[in-house]
Amino acid sequence: MSSYSNIIDKLAEYAQVLPSFIDERGDLIPTSEESKIRMLEANGFKVSSEEEANKTLKDFEKKMWQTISADVVCVKENKLPATFELRLPEGVKEVSYVIKYEDGKEEKGKVSVDGLKAIETATIEGVNYAKYEVSIKCEATLGYHFVEFSAGSSKSGTYFYIVPQSCYLPEGADASNPDNAWKIWGMCLQLYSLRSKNNWGIGDFSDLKDAVVEYARLGAGIIGLNPLTMLFPEDPFEYSPYRGSDREFINHIYIDVTAIEEYKTSKVVAEFVKTPEFVADLEKVQKAEKVDYITVSKLKNKVLHMLYKEFIKANLSADFAKSTTKRGQEYLDYCAYRGERIETLGLFQALGQHFKDQGFYSSWFCWPEEYKNPNSAEVKAFHEANAEKIGFYKFLQWVADEQLVAAKDAATAKGVLLYMDQAVGNAHDGMPVWADRDVHSIEFSIGAPPDVLGPRGQSWGFAPLKPLKVRERGYKEFITLTQALMRYGSALRMDHAMYLQRLFWSEINGPIDQPIRGSYVVMNREVLGGILALESVRNNSIVIAEDLGTVPAGFREWEKEMNIISSQVWYRHYADKNSYPYCSASMICSHDFPPLAAYWKGTDIKISEERGRYLNDAQRDEIVEARKMERDGLSKLIEGKDVNFDASALTEAEKNGLALPNNLALAAINFLASSGSCMVVLNPTDLIDCEEMINLPGTTNDVQPNWRYRLPCSIAEMSQDAKLKPIFEVLSKKRGLKK
């Protein structure tokens, strides 16, 4: 191995790039030197030559050893006193510290390293350094604290987090006694898919409240949602809920416009919604088979602009800075609560609409050069001149916040958990990436290596956060995101939860006829898990992990220790019902898997072949053959006299996926309801023999109608369908909430 290769390997280790990983098949996949170099460059390391790389390595190690303490120390409350690693130059034997607690208290002290054995040493520019482990006593106060260290003329600070041992679980949850422990069932709703007589062609927050009430009547204990992430209002064609502009804010397309206070009193709006054009468009989207995001957005945005005009006229001063009514003050209080972040969001969205109106493509990458920098004079001038336009987007967030909080309150009143879904990243052209390029990489995308769901591998279009930059900031991005989502839900689903331990960086613009190239970057699961536990306990919020695909060794064991609920998809968990762990959410499918009818008939395989997702015919044939074996195995698992399902009595057509067996859904749901999982979460599409895919991973909206499916009827109508009555009776009997 060359000297250059050794340097690259060492820098990659510092940058937390894994040298290899084990894929879903169990094969060891090494990270190529070329990938390491590209990942280092994306993280700000200069490595174009051996000389440059060597200088980068020396500079990095110099900074590391001249910094007294680590960026972050996270300790569980039962592991106090905390251990800190201190790096000190030769001759320094004492370090002073000040612990600054979250509540404002301070605690000062000194610690001696005299007589301690160094755990590591180094010589930097002729100066000898040693690293010591020291214990520091402190208050056992949960929270986000900070420690300032000083030794001689050197000073450094460490984010110091004291966290619970594990995440919150509700009273009655007991993995040691699962037969008598808390168990519930619920539904995972794609909010956009809900139909009702009153919505404007897309499910809204009022529909959500109604669904909560209806499912609670049936005994459900949890309602899950797709990510409600803020997308790109100037470009409604960008509608994937997992590819958001900013995960901390809400997609205002879900606002029930008719529930806004100004809608009820506005004469202008009352006249507008009676116009022939509006009535025709509204009727069109309400009857549409799939969500027409473009027309829905046009309808809602027009009326929302009208309502905003009336709101500011009636409630705010001329400069929009002061309130003239109680309602106006509530709006300003919300803006103050969200702080600078909502101001930046409003600015970004106002700029996006401004340039869309001028004919620019809706991405900040395509804006004029001077507007790509959020700190430029041109951006500041736009900000100062467009307070009303920026305020419109802040108003939308306030209204969405009010309506979503009301839905959560309705769920809480019925004893139902509402779970929010945390997408794994923000889009490259999203607001946080534009506003803070220093912490995001735009050269790579978050994704996944080749597996069953994505035979070529997957690139999801999210800008990964640079691990060293995130660490330097105390993981504040993760903290604020978690806090924002737990405001609205009593449970939080972590999409692609393995990112708590490692995250796959896929190379952009690689060869389309080859598997995606890239590698994993190590994340600090102890810190991220500690933050999750702290916010979970503070908010009485359950944490659910989507932990499917290529799962690193030890991850599920760690989840169990942390009381994080894992995901068990029936299609992939080929085992007896008693093998389902208590801390798990069992389900027939998730949004990335085909609904039950589509799975049984292999509809997803046919669509995947049409969309060119398989590398070759042999790969397709392997999946087809595997599906035959799965149907046989799963049908034997779920058979039972109580649901009138006998695997041995299936016809050849049913065995081969050419027809659906009678009572298939009932038998599968009965199996899961009888399992050891603490929760069973179903999709409405599993109940109604639906063959449409919610999403086909690895495809784009222009070739596959992802995220546009609409249910054929309202939730109330579905719940009263006589054909579905046996399913709800089984669920209620085996794990329904007691009314």
XYZ file of C-alpha atoms in Angstrom:
739
model
C 0.000 0.000 0.000
C 1.338 3.441 -0.953
C 1.993 6.245 1.515
C -0.845 8.204 -0.120
C -3.234 5.303 0.456
C -2.239 5.141 4.126
C -2.922 8.849 4.530
C -6.296 8.541 2.806
C -7.217 5.610 5.054
C -6.311 7.569 8.190
C -8.238 10.658 7.110
C -11.219 8.497 6.145
C -11.140 7.019 9.640
C -11.181 10.516 11.149
C -14.035 11.467 8.791
C -15.952 8.408 10.033
C -16.023 6.669 6.646
C -16.329 2.891 7.041
C -13.620 0.902 5.213
C -16.198 -1.788 4.336
C -19.646 -3.077 5.172
C -21.598 -6.323 5.034
C -24.520 -6.167 2.621
C -27.940 -7.796 2.922
C -26.626 -11.023 1.394
C -23.792 -11.233 3.906
C -21.052 -10.248 1.447
C -18.203 -7.960 2.540
C -18.197 -4.818 0.372
C -14.989 -2.743 0.607
C -14.963 1.031 0.176
C -12.773 1.923 -2.776
C -10.000 4.480 -2.422
C -11.720 6.595 -5.073
C -14.898 6.715 -2.964
C -12.910 7.612 0.153
C -11.229 10.487 -1.682
C -14.539 11.848 -2.992
C -16.119 11.579 0.461
C -13.181 13.327 2.101
C -13.364 16.168 -0.408
C -17.114 16.476 0.204
C -16.333 16.871 3.920
C -13.858 19.678 3.309
C -10.596 17.686 3.369
C -8.031 18.678 0.731
C -6.501 15.470 -0.626
C -5.840 15.995 -4.343
C -2.188 14.942 -3.972
C -0.074 13.078 -1.441
C 1.572 16.315 -0.349
C -1.758 18.076 0.140
C -3.295 15.076 1.900
C -0.342 14.799 4.261
C -0.657 18.491 5.191
C -4.392 18.022 5.765
C -3.715 15.076 8.058
C -1.118 16.977 10.084
C -3.381 20.026 10.429
C -6.302 17.859 11.544
C -4.267 16.029 14.178
C -2.743 19.285 15.402
C -6.182 20.817 15.960
C -7.422 17.628 17.608
C -4.578 17.425 20.128
C -4.616 21.140 20.880
C -8.309 20.921 21.839
C -8.623 19.889 25.484
C -11.887 17.968 25.334
C -14.206 16.222 22.890
C -16.996 18.143 21.178
C -19.759 16.121 22.850
C -20.037 13.871 25.892
C -23.349 12.089 26.399
C -23.889 10.044 29.553
C -26.890 8.134 30.862
C -28.155 9.251 34.243
C -27.381 5.837 35.754
C -23.748 6.030 34.564
C -22.737 9.179 36.438
C -20.217 10.518 37.309
C -19.315 11.365 33.758
C -15.997 10.399 32.176
C -14.208 12.981 30.049
C -11.141 12.476 27.882
C -8.735 15.409 28.229
C -5.829 16.071 25.853
C -3.052 18.045 27.539
C 0.468 19.159 26.647
C 3.365 17.799 28.647
C 3.707 19.456 32.060
C 0.033 20.379 32.526
C -1.308 18.522 35.549
C -4.513 20.366 36.422
C -7.601 21.444 34.499
C -10.282 23.885 35.629
C -13.879 23.486 34.521
C -17.247 25.203 34.692
C -20.402 23.149 34.168
C -23.187 25.332 32.767
C -26.474 23.550 33.314
C -29.465 23.938 31.047
C -31.445 25.708 33.785
C -28.781 28.415 34.184
C -26.957 27.031 37.228
C -23.168 26.803 37.195
C -20.758 24.511 38.988
C -17.002 25.140 39.099
C -14.207 22.758 39.915
C -10.728 21.447 39.184
C -9.453 18.020 38.247
C -5.893 16.731 38.518
C -4.254 14.319 36.086
C -1.122 14.042 38.206
C -0.296 10.379 38.582
C -2.830 9.223 35.993
C -1.687 6.936 33.203
C -2.122 8.354 29.717
C -4.419 6.317 27.444
C -2.859 7.807 24.305
C 0.094 10.051 23.431
C 1.268 12.075 20.443
C 3.969 14.533 19.476
C 2.754 17.547 17.505
C 5.345 20.023 16.185
C 7.798 18.955 18.876
C 5.308 19.163 21.747
C 4.349 15.973 23.595
C 0.667 15.493 24.358
C -1.170 12.916 26.453
C -4.821 11.944 26.714
C -6.283 11.105 30.132
C -9.637 9.804 31.340
C -11.055 11.726 34.309
C -14.344 11.502 36.197
C -16.216 14.676 37.101
C -19.017 14.719 39.630
C -22.080 16.748 38.727
C -25.787 17.098 39.403
C -27.848 14.213 38.016
C -29.988 16.635 36.052
C -31.327 15.505 32.697
C -30.699 18.032 29.959
C -28.411 19.761 27.513
C -25.501 21.196 29.487
C -22.105 22.644 28.573
C -18.660 22.359 30.156
C -15.882 24.911 29.711
C -12.368 23.568 30.302
C -9.223 25.619 30.769
C -5.608 24.538 31.218
C -3.012 27.262 31.216
C -3.741 29.457 28.205
C -5.814 26.794 26.466
C -9.601 26.714 26.587
C -12.235 24.492 25.004
C -15.863 23.600 25.457
C -17.840 20.380 25.454
C -21.542 19.831 24.985
C -22.480 17.701 27.970
C -25.756 15.810 27.773
C -27.233 13.820 30.656
C -29.934 11.539 29.285
C -32.346 8.805 30.453
C -31.401 5.148 30.238
C -33.950 4.529 27.487
C -36.879 5.963 25.589
C -40.371 6.364 26.976
C -42.871 3.510 26.941
C -46.436 3.887 28.247
C -47.691 2.446 31.493
C -48.375 -1.253 31.144
C -45.656 -1.908 28.580
C -43.697 -4.939 29.797
C -41.433 -6.996 27.555
C -40.939 -9.551 30.346
C -44.649 -10.378 30.407
C -45.913 -9.772 26.854
C -49.080 -11.862 27.208
C -50.471 -9.470 29.806
C -48.715 -6.279 28.717
C -49.915 -3.192 26.860
C -50.783 -4.058 23.258
C -52.557 -1.935 20.663
C -53.429 -1.834 16.986
C -53.705 1.098 14.663
C -53.605 2.421 11.137
C -50.892 4.143 9.152
C -52.498 6.813 6.987
C -51.119 8.554 3.958
C -52.845 11.819 4.831
C -53.055 13.013 1.221
C -54.962 9.816 0.300
C -57.976 10.483 2.559
C -61.284 11.231 0.885
C -64.157 13.175 2.392
C -67.097 15.251 1.199
C -65.490 18.448 2.397
C -61.797 18.262 1.494
C -60.393 19.914 -1.605
C -59.080 16.839 -3.396
C -56.491 15.952 -0.766
C -56.719 14.739 2.823
C -56.391 17.553 5.358
C -56.067 18.061 9.098
C -59.846 18.019 9.603
C -59.954 14.635 7.866
C -57.235 13.501 10.246
C -59.330 14.504 13.281
C -62.316 12.636 11.863
C -60.183 9.540 11.163
C -58.847 9.564 14.729
C -62.370 9.635 16.142
C -63.574 6.863 13.812
C -60.670 4.508 14.420
C -60.838 5.158 18.169
C -64.476 4.023 18.022
C -63.236 0.738 16.558
C -60.651 0.303 19.310
C -57.501 1.587 17.585
C -54.745 2.892 19.845
C -52.392 4.515 17.346
C -52.633 6.463 14.083
C -49.528 6.883 11.959
C -48.906 9.507 9.295
C -46.645 9.995 6.319
C -44.082 12.777 6.820
C -45.830 16.154 6.843
C -42.586 17.807 5.812
C -42.603 21.246 4.197
C -42.052 20.724 0.472
C -41.672 23.280 -2.337
C -44.860 25.377 -2.617
C -43.679 27.046 -5.807
C -43.370 23.633 -7.462
C -46.290 21.343 -6.518
C -44.948 18.611 -8.824
C -42.347 17.945 -6.110
C -44.758 16.086 -3.864
C -42.873 13.155 -2.335
C -43.455 13.494 1.421
C -40.021 12.009 2.045
C -38.190 14.552 -0.110
C -38.851 17.733 1.795
C -37.404 21.205 1.781
C -37.366 21.458 5.577
C -38.306 18.623 7.939
C -38.951 20.994 10.849
C -41.933 22.646 9.174
C -45.319 21.485 7.884
C -46.573 21.062 4.341
C -49.373 23.635 4.248
C -51.218 21.739 1.515
C -52.784 19.778 4.390
C -54.445 22.888 5.836
C -58.235 22.727 5.862
C -58.819 26.133 4.298
C -62.480 26.159 5.316
C -61.524 25.812 9.005
C -59.482 29.056 9.077
C -61.244 31.778 11.048
C -61.044 34.346 8.216
C -62.680 31.908 5.788
C -65.844 31.917 7.858
C -66.187 35.729 7.711
C -64.614 36.757 4.385
C -67.131 38.065 1.849
C -64.429 38.220 -0.830
C -63.583 34.550 -0.416
C -67.253 33.590 -0.198
C -67.817 35.136 -3.620
C -64.645 33.680 -5.124
C -65.413 30.069 -4.207
C -68.726 30.398 -6.061
C -67.115 31.375 -9.355
C -67.599 28.844 -12.181
C -63.862 28.281 -12.666
C -63.243 27.559 -8.983
C -66.301 25.306 -8.693
C -65.251 23.341 -11.791
C -61.673 22.872 -10.557
C -62.832 21.860 -7.086
C -65.244 19.287 -8.500
C -62.460 17.945 -10.726
C -59.976 17.336 -7.878
C -62.623 15.936 -5.552
C -63.640 13.308 -8.107
C -60.094 12.552 -9.299
C -58.808 9.004 -8.911
C -55.386 10.302 -7.855
C -54.247 13.443 -6.068
C -53.869 16.318 -8.541
C -51.268 18.286 -6.609
C -50.979 21.065 -9.171
C -54.678 21.929 -9.252
C -55.129 21.410 -5.498
C -52.226 23.778 -4.838
C -53.661 26.369 -7.211
C -57.041 26.278 -5.475
C -55.691 26.413 -1.953
C -52.969 28.991 -2.560
C -55.369 31.437 -4.207
C -57.746 31.351 -1.260
C -54.941 31.300 1.314
C -53.494 34.505 -0.150
C -56.916 36.138 0.178
C -57.277 35.006 3.765
C -53.763 36.223 4.631
C -54.590 39.692 3.273
C -57.650 39.846 5.492
C -55.714 38.507 8.472
C -52.958 41.140 8.365
C -55.453 43.935 7.736
C -57.512 42.975 10.781
C -54.796 41.852 13.190
C -51.380 43.434 12.515
C -49.826 46.877 12.346
C -48.760 48.347 9.010
C -45.178 47.102 9.438
C -46.428 43.602 10.449
C -44.366 43.823 13.658
C -47.131 44.483 16.202
C -50.503 42.968 16.915
C -53.758 44.859 17.154
C -55.832 41.880 18.336
C -55.506 38.733 20.431
C -55.398 36.656 17.242
C -52.606 38.798 15.869
C -50.623 38.331 19.080
C -51.033 34.555 18.870
C -49.496 34.685 15.400
C -46.561 36.828 16.594
C -46.044 34.553 19.606
C -45.789 31.546 17.290
C -43.251 33.359 15.088
C -41.217 34.272 18.165
C -41.325 30.647 19.322
C -39.974 29.430 15.966
C -37.392 32.208 15.920
C -34.922 32.916 13.139
C -35.654 29.566 11.489
C -39.180 30.514 10.402
C -37.980 33.878 9.145
C -35.413 32.118 6.970
C -38.061 29.681 5.738
C -40.343 32.556 4.747
C -37.486 34.310 2.978
C -36.480 31.162 1.104
C -40.017 30.406 -0.039
C -40.672 33.999 -1.063
C -37.472 33.945 -3.133
C -38.504 30.635 -4.669
C -41.860 32.023 -5.778
C -40.235 35.267 -6.964
C -37.854 33.448 -9.295
C -40.512 30.948 -10.409
C -42.630 33.933 -11.515
C -39.635 35.157 -13.538
C -39.313 31.832 -15.348
C -36.514 30.247 -13.344
C -36.602 26.534 -12.573
C -37.789 25.961 -9.012
C -34.465 25.176 -7.344
C -32.064 27.549 -5.661
C -29.313 25.934 -7.756
C -30.910 27.729 -10.739
C -31.335 31.143 -9.114
C -29.088 34.041 -10.129
C -25.654 33.552 -8.600
C -25.933 36.376 -6.072
C -29.068 34.823 -4.549
C -27.474 31.446 -3.949
C -25.680 32.987 -0.986
C -28.149 33.656 1.857
C -25.827 36.327 3.269
C -25.433 38.346 0.073
C -26.414 42.014 -0.137
C -29.065 41.129 -2.713
C -30.740 38.598 -0.420
C -30.690 41.043 2.486
C -32.260 43.732 0.296
C -34.994 41.331 -0.819
C -35.640 40.446 2.818
C -36.065 44.082 3.821
C -38.333 44.902 0.875
C -40.682 41.924 1.054
C -41.954 41.581 4.629
C -45.530 40.971 3.479
C -44.584 38.186 1.053
C -42.337 36.530 3.634
C -45.079 36.860 6.235
C -47.462 34.865 4.048
C -45.387 31.714 4.489
C -45.063 32.328 8.220
C -48.853 32.690 8.394
C -49.280 29.329 6.651
C -47.008 27.615 9.171
C -48.933 29.151 12.048
C -52.282 27.960 10.672
C -50.893 24.482 9.940
C -49.453 24.331 13.465
C -52.822 25.228 15.001
C -54.696 22.604 12.996
C -52.168 19.826 13.568
C -52.002 20.519 17.309
C -55.815 20.333 17.352
C -55.645 16.913 15.669
C -53.138 15.732 18.271
C -55.372 17.008 21.067
C -58.318 15.124 19.562
C -56.238 11.943 19.505
C -55.090 12.432 23.088
C -58.673 12.946 24.219
C -59.575 9.566 22.702
C -56.541 7.810 24.183
C -55.004 7.394 20.733
C -51.318 7.905 19.973
C -50.541 10.022 16.917
C -47.206 9.224 15.352
C -45.211 11.593 13.202
C -42.777 10.312 10.593
C -39.265 11.746 10.486
C -37.814 11.621 6.973
C -34.113 10.850 6.833
C -32.928 14.105 5.267
C -33.626 17.410 3.526
C -33.509 17.748 -0.253
C -30.384 19.231 -1.822
C -32.453 22.182 -3.014
C -34.192 22.617 0.318
C -34.057 25.579 2.665
C -31.568 24.245 5.277
C -29.033 23.368 2.570
C -29.338 26.815 0.988
C -29.131 28.552 4.358
C -26.274 26.492 5.810
C -24.002 24.961 3.182
C -21.222 24.487 5.721
C -22.891 21.500 7.384
C -24.435 19.860 4.282
C -22.799 17.943 1.452
C -24.276 18.641 -1.981
C -21.871 16.276 -3.758
C -23.471 13.123 -2.325
C -26.958 11.854 -1.642
C -28.302 9.780 1.234
C -29.316 6.364 -0.044
C -28.894 2.636 0.352
C -26.702 -0.050 -1.198
C -28.327 -2.671 -3.444
C -30.889 -4.836 -1.622
C -34.258 -6.490 -2.216
C -36.139 -3.177 -2.251
C -33.653 -1.521 -4.609
C -31.666 -4.008 -6.715
C -29.509 -1.205 -8.163
C -29.163 0.559 -4.845
C -30.960 3.764 -3.985
C -30.187 7.476 -4.079
C -32.893 9.461 -2.310
C -31.981 13.026 -3.188
C -31.190 14.161 0.375
C -28.091 16.147 1.251
C -26.207 14.295 4.015
C -25.036 16.217 7.053
C -21.265 16.289 7.504
C -20.631 14.215 10.647
C -17.735 16.258 12.019
C -19.576 19.555 11.511
C -22.705 18.173 13.190
C -20.602 16.974 16.109
C -18.937 20.368 16.480
C -22.384 21.939 16.849
C -23.520 19.478 19.489
C -25.970 17.752 17.127
C -28.257 20.787 17.361
C -29.845 19.983 13.979
C -31.024 16.622 15.312
C -32.185 18.130 18.602
C -34.337 20.849 17.038
C -35.806 18.445 14.474
C -36.783 15.927 17.148
C -38.311 18.661 19.300
C -40.287 20.050 16.362
C -41.840 16.702 15.462
C -42.589 15.598 19.018
C -44.641 18.779 19.406
C -47.260 17.206 17.165
C -47.133 13.512 18.004
C -47.127 11.169 20.951
C -44.931 8.812 18.941
C -42.130 9.388 16.450
C -41.287 7.033 13.599
C -37.689 7.253 12.431
C -37.509 6.514 8.716
C -34.364 4.512 7.874
C -33.485 4.452 11.574
C -30.136 2.791 10.876
C -28.831 6.303 10.231
C -28.544 6.588 13.997
C -25.543 4.261 13.611
C -24.429 4.698 10.009
C -25.587 6.439 6.847
C -24.973 5.414 3.256
C -23.588 8.210 1.082
C -24.322 7.440 -2.565
C -22.387 9.115 -5.341
C -24.382 11.437 -7.578
C -24.231 11.024 -11.353
C -22.765 7.510 -11.312
C -23.263 5.052 -14.210
C -26.967 4.173 -14.548
C -26.233 0.648 -15.772
C -24.268 -0.294 -12.647
C -25.034 -0.558 -8.934
C -24.825 2.744 -7.061
C -21.379 3.522 -5.679
C -20.741 4.888 -2.230
C -20.075 3.917 1.350
C -21.304 4.236 4.896
C -20.419 7.049 7.266
C -20.447 6.190 10.974
C -22.836 8.163 13.161
C -22.676 8.372 16.962
C -25.653 6.268 17.997
C -24.943 6.753 21.700
C -25.342 10.519 21.379
C -28.217 10.441 18.881
C -29.949 7.721 20.894
C -29.400 9.714 24.076
C -31.003 12.798 22.519
C -33.939 10.671 21.359
C -34.352 9.232 24.855
C -34.237 12.678 26.463
C -36.855 14.168 24.145
C -38.927 10.973 24.298
C -39.114 11.089 28.102
C -39.692 14.835 28.191
C -42.569 14.560 25.711
C -43.958 11.139 26.737
C -43.361 10.112 23.140
C -42.739 6.563 21.909
C -39.956 6.043 19.356
C -40.548 3.650 16.448
C -37.708 2.631 14.147
C -38.078 1.756 10.474
C -35.162 -0.675 10.577
C -35.594 -2.608 7.334
C -33.009 -3.280 4.647
C -29.288 -3.580 5.362
C -29.156 -3.529 9.168
C -25.740 -3.300 10.897
C -24.767 -5.958 13.411
C -25.939 -5.214 16.935
C -28.365 -2.488 15.921
C -31.570 -4.290 16.852
C -30.067 -5.375 20.190
C -29.271 -1.734 20.882
C -32.827 -0.745 19.948
C -34.139 -3.219 22.502
C -31.915 -1.740 25.226
C -33.197 1.729 24.316
C -36.905 0.761 24.279
C -37.021 1.739 20.610
C -39.780 -0.158 18.839
C -38.500 -2.007 15.773
C -40.463 -2.714 12.591
C -41.503 -6.218 11.565
C -42.922 -6.539 8.058
C -44.915 -9.749 7.662
C -43.537 -10.342 4.171
C -40.015 -10.487 5.529
C -40.440 -11.936 9.011
C -41.011 -15.584 8.073
C -41.514 -16.961 11.551
C -44.071 -18.076 14.068
C -46.194 -15.336 15.624
C -44.545 -15.925 18.999
C -41.155 -14.959 17.559
C -42.219 -11.328 17.074
C -40.398 -9.351 19.796
C -42.551 -7.375 22.216
C -40.864 -4.057 21.417
C -41.879 -4.179 17.770
C -44.532 -2.808 15.465
C -45.704 -5.605 13.215
C -47.320 -4.797 9.884
C -48.270 -6.411 6.624
C -46.369 -3.781 4.668
C -45.004 -0.254 4.796
C -45.217 2.482 2.156
C -42.175 1.019 0.364
C -43.731 -2.436 0.108
C -46.679 -3.458 -2.052
C -50.109 -3.778 -0.409
C -51.207 -7.317 0.393
C -53.092 -7.950 -2.878
C -50.273 -6.522 -4.994
C -47.718 -8.575 -3.119
C -49.639 -11.810 -3.524
C -50.164 -11.258 -7.260
C -46.637 -9.958 -7.881
C -47.912 -6.659 -9.250
C -44.881 -4.879 -7.835
C -42.527 -7.227 -9.701
C -44.275 -6.527 -12.994
C -44.148 -2.763 -12.457
C -40.485 -2.927 -11.410
C -39.649 -4.775 -14.615
C -41.516 -2.184 -16.683
C -39.621 0.599 -14.917
C -36.231 -1.035 -15.555
C -35.388 -1.563 -11.894
C -33.720 -4.948 -12.389
C -30.144 -5.215 -13.546
C -30.948 -8.224 -15.736
C -33.469 -11.009 -16.363
C -31.688 -13.347 -13.977
C -32.230 -10.939 -11.089
C -35.924 -10.634 -11.951
C -36.321 -14.408 -12.218
C -34.685 -14.857 -8.835
C -37.194 -12.480 -7.246
C -40.152 -14.153 -8.999
C -39.061 -17.555 -7.718
C -38.516 -16.200 -4.210
C -42.027 -14.738 -4.212
C -43.512 -18.179 -4.982
C -41.723 -19.643 -1.984
C -42.839 -16.735 0.196
C -46.506 -17.213 -0.707
C -46.254 -20.876 0.219
C -44.509 -20.223 3.534
C -46.691 -17.301 4.605
C -49.951 -19.047 3.748
C -48.975 -21.930 6.050
C -48.130 -19.519 8.875
C -51.521 -17.799 8.884
C -53.865 -20.728 8.363
C -56.465 -21.356 11.042
C -60.025 -22.597 11.488
C -61.087 -19.450 13.322
C -60.493 -17.415 10.148
C -61.464 -20.141 7.680
C -58.090 -20.187 5.920
C -56.504 -23.489 4.906
C -53.192 -23.318 3.018
C -53.573 -26.865 1.730
C -56.904 -25.982 0.118
C -55.571 -23.143 -2.057
C -56.125 -23.517 -5.771
C -53.199 -23.535 -8.196
C -54.164 -20.047 -9.310
C -54.091 -18.825 -5.705
C -50.756 -20.528 -5.013
C -49.218 -18.939 -8.118
C -50.511 -15.453 -7.425
C -53.064 -15.428 -10.238
C -55.934 -15.046 -7.778
C -56.406 -13.915 -4.194
C -57.406 -16.558 -1.645
C -60.589 -15.944 0.313
C -59.985 -14.420 3.747
C -56.308 -13.704 2.994
C -56.354 -10.268 4.652
C -58.364 -11.543 7.627
C -55.978 -14.455 8.182
C -52.863 -12.293 7.895
C -54.250 -9.645 10.266
C -55.429 -12.283 12.738
C -51.893 -13.724 12.709
C -50.326 -10.335 13.475
C -52.962 -9.461 16.073
C -52.057 -12.697 17.880
C -48.317 -12.002 17.737
C -46.050 -10.860 20.544
C -45.611 -7.333 19.091
C -46.769 -4.509 21.317
C -48.398 -2.849 18.324
C -49.874 -3.863 14.979
C -49.991 -1.073 12.400
C -51.965 -1.634 9.207
C -52.495 0.288 5.993
C -56.041 0.822 4.695
C -54.884 -0.586 1.332
C -54.237 -3.974 2.970
C -57.897 -4.261 3.923
C -59.467 -3.576 0.523
C -57.568 -5.795 -1.949
C -55.749 -2.802 -3.421
C -53.025 -3.501 -5.989
C -51.784 0.076 -6.361
C -48.370 0.947 -4.982
C -48.082 3.854 -2.563
C -44.461 4.215 -3.647
C -42.073 2.200 -5.776
C -38.566 2.824 -4.389
C -36.023 3.948 -6.954
C -38.574 5.505 -9.329
C -39.477 9.150 -9.928
C -42.812 10.897 -10.245
C -42.554 11.266 -14.027
C -42.533 7.488 -14.605
C -44.506 6.181 -11.611
C -47.516 7.765 -9.828
C -45.914 7.593 -6.387
C -47.607 9.353 -3.460
C -50.796 10.094 -5.433
C -53.040 7.212 -4.410
C -56.483 8.137 -3.053
C -58.663 5.800 -1.051
C -61.889 4.848 -2.830
C -64.071 6.141 0.016
C -63.913 7.935 3.347
C -62.535 6.328 6.490
C -66.024 6.357 8.011
C -67.472 4.520 5.015
C -64.635 1.992 5.057
C -64.994 1.299 8.770
C -68.701 0.557 8.293
C -68.155 -1.815 5.344
C -69.718 -5.160 6.264
C -66.915 -7.047 4.470
C -64.350 -5.470 6.793
C -66.308 -6.016 9.995
C -64.582 -9.369 10.803
C -61.172 -7.706 10.542
C -62.028 -4.925 12.988
C -63.635 -7.443 15.331
C -60.456 -9.542 15.411
C -58.322 -6.466 16.090
C -60.622 -5.157 18.785
C -60.900 -8.540 20.488
C -57.182 -9.271 20.586
C -55.708 -5.834 21.265
C -58.339 -3.086 21.146
C -58.395 -0.131 23.534
C -60.844 -0.597 26.375
C -63.519 2.068 26.171
